[in-house]
Tab-separated table of C-alpha atoms in Angstrom:
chain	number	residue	atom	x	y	z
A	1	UNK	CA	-16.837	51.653	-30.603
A	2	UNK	CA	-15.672	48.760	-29.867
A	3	UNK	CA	-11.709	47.749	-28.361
A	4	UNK	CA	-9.847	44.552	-27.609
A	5	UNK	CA	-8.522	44.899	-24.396
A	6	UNK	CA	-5.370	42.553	-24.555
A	7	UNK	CA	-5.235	42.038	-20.279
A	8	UNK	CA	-8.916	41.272	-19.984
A	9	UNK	CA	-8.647	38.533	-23.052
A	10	UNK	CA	-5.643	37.336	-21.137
A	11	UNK	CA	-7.703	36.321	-17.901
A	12	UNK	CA	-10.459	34.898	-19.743
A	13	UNK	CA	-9.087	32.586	-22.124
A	14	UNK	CA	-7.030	31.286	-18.775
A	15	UNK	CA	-10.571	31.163	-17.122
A	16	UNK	CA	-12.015	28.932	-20.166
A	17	UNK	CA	-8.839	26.561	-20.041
A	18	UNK	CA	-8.757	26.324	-16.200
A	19	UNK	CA	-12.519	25.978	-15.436
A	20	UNK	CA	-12.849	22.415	-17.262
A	21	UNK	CA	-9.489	21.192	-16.064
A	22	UNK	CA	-11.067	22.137	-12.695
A	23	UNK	CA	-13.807	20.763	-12.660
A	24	UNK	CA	-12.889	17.222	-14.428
A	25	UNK	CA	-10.326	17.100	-11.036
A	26	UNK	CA	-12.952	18.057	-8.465
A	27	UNK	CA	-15.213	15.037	-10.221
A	28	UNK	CA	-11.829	12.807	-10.174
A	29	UNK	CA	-11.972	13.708	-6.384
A	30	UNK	CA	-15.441	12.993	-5.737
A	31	UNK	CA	-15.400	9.691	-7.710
A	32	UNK	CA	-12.410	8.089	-5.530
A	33	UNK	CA	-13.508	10.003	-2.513
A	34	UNK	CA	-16.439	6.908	-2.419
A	35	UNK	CA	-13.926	4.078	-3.082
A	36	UNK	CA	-14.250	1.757	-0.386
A	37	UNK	CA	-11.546	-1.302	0.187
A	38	UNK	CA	-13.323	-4.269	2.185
A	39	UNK	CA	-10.313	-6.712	3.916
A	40	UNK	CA	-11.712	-9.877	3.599
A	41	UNK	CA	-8.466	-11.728	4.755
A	42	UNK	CA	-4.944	-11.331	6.275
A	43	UNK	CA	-2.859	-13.928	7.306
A	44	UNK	CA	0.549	-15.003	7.257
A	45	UNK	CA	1.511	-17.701	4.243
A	46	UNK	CA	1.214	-21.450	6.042
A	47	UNK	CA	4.202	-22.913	3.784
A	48	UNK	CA	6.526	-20.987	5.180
A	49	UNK	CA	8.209	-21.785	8.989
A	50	UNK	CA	8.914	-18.537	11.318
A	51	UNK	CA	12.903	-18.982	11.464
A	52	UNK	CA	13.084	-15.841	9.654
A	53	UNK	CA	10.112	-13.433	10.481
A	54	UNK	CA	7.317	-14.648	13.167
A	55	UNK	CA	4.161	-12.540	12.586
A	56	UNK	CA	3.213	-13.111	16.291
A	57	UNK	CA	0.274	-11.052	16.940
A	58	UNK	CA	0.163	-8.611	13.856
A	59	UNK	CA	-3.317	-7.585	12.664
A	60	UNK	CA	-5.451	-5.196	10.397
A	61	UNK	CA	-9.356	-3.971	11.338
A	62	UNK	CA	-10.443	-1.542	9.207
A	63	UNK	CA	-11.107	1.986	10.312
A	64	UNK	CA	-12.824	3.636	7.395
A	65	UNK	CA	-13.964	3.740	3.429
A	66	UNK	CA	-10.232	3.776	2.772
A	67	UNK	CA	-8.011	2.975	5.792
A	68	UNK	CA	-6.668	0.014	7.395
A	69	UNK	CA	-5.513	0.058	10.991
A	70	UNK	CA	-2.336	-2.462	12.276
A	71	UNK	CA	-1.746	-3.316	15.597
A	72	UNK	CA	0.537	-6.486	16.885
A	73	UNK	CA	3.879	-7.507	17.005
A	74	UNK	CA	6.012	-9.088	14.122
A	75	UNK	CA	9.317	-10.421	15.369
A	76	UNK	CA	12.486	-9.993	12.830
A	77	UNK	CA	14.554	-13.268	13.653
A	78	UNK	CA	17.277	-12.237	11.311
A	79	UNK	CA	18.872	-8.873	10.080
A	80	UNK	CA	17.221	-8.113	6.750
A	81	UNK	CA	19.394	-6.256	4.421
A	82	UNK	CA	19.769	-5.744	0.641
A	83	UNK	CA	20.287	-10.037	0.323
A	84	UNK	CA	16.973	-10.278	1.008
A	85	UNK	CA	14.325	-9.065	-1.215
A	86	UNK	CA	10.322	-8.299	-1.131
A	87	UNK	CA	8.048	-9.277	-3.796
A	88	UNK	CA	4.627	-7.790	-3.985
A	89	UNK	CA	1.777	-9.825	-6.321
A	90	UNK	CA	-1.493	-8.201	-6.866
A	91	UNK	CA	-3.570	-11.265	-8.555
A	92	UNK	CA	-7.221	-10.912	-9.535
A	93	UNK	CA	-9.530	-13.418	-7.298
A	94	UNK	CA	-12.566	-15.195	-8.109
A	95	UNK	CA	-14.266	-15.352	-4.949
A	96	UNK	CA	-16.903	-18.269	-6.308
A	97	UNK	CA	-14.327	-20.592	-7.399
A	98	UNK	CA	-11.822	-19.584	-4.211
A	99	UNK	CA	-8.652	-19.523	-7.349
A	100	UNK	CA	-6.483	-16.693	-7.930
A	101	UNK	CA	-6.585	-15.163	-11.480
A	102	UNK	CA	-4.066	-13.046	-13.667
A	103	UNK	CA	-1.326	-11.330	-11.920
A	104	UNK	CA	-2.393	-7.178	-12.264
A	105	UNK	CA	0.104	-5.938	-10.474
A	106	UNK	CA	3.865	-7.335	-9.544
A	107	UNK	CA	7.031	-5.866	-7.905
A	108	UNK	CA	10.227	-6.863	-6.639
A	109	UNK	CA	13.232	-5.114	-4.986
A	110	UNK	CA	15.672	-5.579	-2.305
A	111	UNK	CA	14.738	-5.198	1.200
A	112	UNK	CA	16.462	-1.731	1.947
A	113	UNK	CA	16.008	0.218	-1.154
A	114	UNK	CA	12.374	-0.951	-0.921
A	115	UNK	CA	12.289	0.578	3.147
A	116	UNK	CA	13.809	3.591	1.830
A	117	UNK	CA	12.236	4.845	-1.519
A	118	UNK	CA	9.149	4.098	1.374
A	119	UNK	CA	11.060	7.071	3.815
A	120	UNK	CA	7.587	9.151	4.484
A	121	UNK	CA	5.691	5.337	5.081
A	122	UNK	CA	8.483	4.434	7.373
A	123	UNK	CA	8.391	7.530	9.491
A	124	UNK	CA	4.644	7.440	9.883
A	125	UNK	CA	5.447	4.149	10.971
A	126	UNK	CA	7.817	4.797	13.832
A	127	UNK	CA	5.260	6.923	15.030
A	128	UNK	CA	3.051	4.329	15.898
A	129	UNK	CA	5.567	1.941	16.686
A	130	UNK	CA	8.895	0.943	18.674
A	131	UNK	CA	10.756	0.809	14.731
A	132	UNK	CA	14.594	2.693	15.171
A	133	UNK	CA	13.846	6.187	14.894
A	134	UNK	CA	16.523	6.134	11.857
A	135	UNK	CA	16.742	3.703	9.186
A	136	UNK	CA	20.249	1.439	8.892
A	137	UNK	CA	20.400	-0.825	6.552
A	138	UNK	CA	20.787	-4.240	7.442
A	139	UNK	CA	17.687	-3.491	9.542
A	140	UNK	CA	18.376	-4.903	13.015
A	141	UNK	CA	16.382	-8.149	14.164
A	142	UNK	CA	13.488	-7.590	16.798
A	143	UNK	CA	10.567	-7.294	17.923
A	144	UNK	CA	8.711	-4.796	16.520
A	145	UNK	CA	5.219	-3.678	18.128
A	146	UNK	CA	2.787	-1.497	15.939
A	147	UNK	CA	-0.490	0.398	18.159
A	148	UNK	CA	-2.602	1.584	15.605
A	149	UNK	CA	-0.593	2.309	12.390
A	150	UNK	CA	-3.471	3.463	10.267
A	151	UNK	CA	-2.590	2.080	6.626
A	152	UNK	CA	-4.013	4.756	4.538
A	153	UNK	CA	-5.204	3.039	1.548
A	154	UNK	CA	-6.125	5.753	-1.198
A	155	UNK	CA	-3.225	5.175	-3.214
A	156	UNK	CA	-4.001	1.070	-3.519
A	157	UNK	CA	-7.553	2.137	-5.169
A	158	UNK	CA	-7.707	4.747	-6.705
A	159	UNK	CA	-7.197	3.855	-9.889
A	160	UNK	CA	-7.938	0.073	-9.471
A	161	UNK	CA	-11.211	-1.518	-11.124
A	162	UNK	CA	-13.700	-2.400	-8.619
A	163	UNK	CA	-13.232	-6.553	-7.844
A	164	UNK	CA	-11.396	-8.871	-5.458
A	165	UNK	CA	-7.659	-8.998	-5.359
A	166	UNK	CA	-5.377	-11.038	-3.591
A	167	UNK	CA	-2.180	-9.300	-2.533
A	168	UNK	CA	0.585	-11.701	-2.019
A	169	UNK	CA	3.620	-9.864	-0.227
A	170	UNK	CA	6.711	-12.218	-0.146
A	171	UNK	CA	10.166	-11.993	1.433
A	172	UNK	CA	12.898	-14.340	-0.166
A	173	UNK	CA	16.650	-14.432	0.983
A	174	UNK	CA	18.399	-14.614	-2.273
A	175	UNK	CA	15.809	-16.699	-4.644
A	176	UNK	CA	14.482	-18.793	-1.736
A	177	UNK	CA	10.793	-17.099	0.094
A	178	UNK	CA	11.695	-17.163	3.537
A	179	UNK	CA	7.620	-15.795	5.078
A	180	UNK	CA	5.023	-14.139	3.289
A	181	UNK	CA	1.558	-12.496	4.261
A	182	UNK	CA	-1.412	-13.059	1.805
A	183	UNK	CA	-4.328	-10.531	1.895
A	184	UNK	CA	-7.762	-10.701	0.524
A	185	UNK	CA	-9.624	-7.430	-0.085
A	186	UNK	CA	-12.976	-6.299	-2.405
A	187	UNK	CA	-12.551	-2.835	-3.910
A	188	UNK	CA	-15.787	-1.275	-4.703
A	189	UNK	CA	-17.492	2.122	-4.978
């Protein structure tokens, strides 16, 4: 004779939901897992004179698939505080023709909020650096020296199309740019 047990029907209709929605994340995992970002470039922007940030000696090397490592000093000639304001442009790049394409990605905010909806970047960054241990807003100028910050780089590709991208990161004090770093990296899998 045959009985519907109501507990063991419970577990396995969980068991048929879960086991696909398991399996489609382990494959999500997998298939970023073998992203790999290539840094082709990464150097400050030439237009712009150092009477606000000097880059000094800053530099990235990569250290694996999906991490970037900084080392160097960038020197903070003025306080930056909420007046000034970063700009981030992610443009598509066709290496053969050297020209940057359409604009895929683009953010602006003001210096501070920026720093801190960044809280868990900025403490992995005093870590590796001499940054205050405690983030005040205007941030003082300085001379900051970074010994292997390792840029982990997961969140930049994951869900970006393989290609080249130029990265255009831009600090302005009010409407005018002030410095700016431009970066040239290949995403692939």
């Amino acid at each position: 004779k045959f009985q519907l047990n109501a507990a063991k029907m419970d577990k396995r209709l969980r068991l048929v939901f879960i086991y696909p929605i398991v399996l489609i994340y382990l494959q999500l995992q997998q298939t970023n897992a073998n992203r790999n970002i290539e840094l082709n470039a990464f150097q400050p922007m030439s237009e712009y004179d150092d009477s606000w940030i000097s880059w000094d000696t800053l530099r990235l090397k990569k250290i694996s698939r999906s991490e970037l490592g900084m080392t160097g000093d960038v020197e903070l000639k003025q306080n930056l505080g909420n007046e000034q304001r970063v700009s981030l442009q992610i443009y598509k790049y066709d290496r053969e023709s050297k020209r940057r394409g359409p604009i895929v990605f683009q953010i602006e905010k003001p210096f501070c909020n920026l720093v801190e909806s960044l809280k868990s970047t900025y403490d992995g960054m005093v870590k590796s650096s001499n940054l205050p241990e405690e983030f005040t807003c205007p941030f003082p100028k300085n001379t900051y020296t970074y010994k292997d910050y390792v840029l982990d780089t997961d969140f930049l590709v994951k869900d970006v199309p393989n290609g080249d991208y130029q990265l255009a990161a831009i600090v302005k004090n009010g409407e005018k740019a002030v410095a700016g770093l431009d970066l040239d990296l290949t995403v692939a899998s």
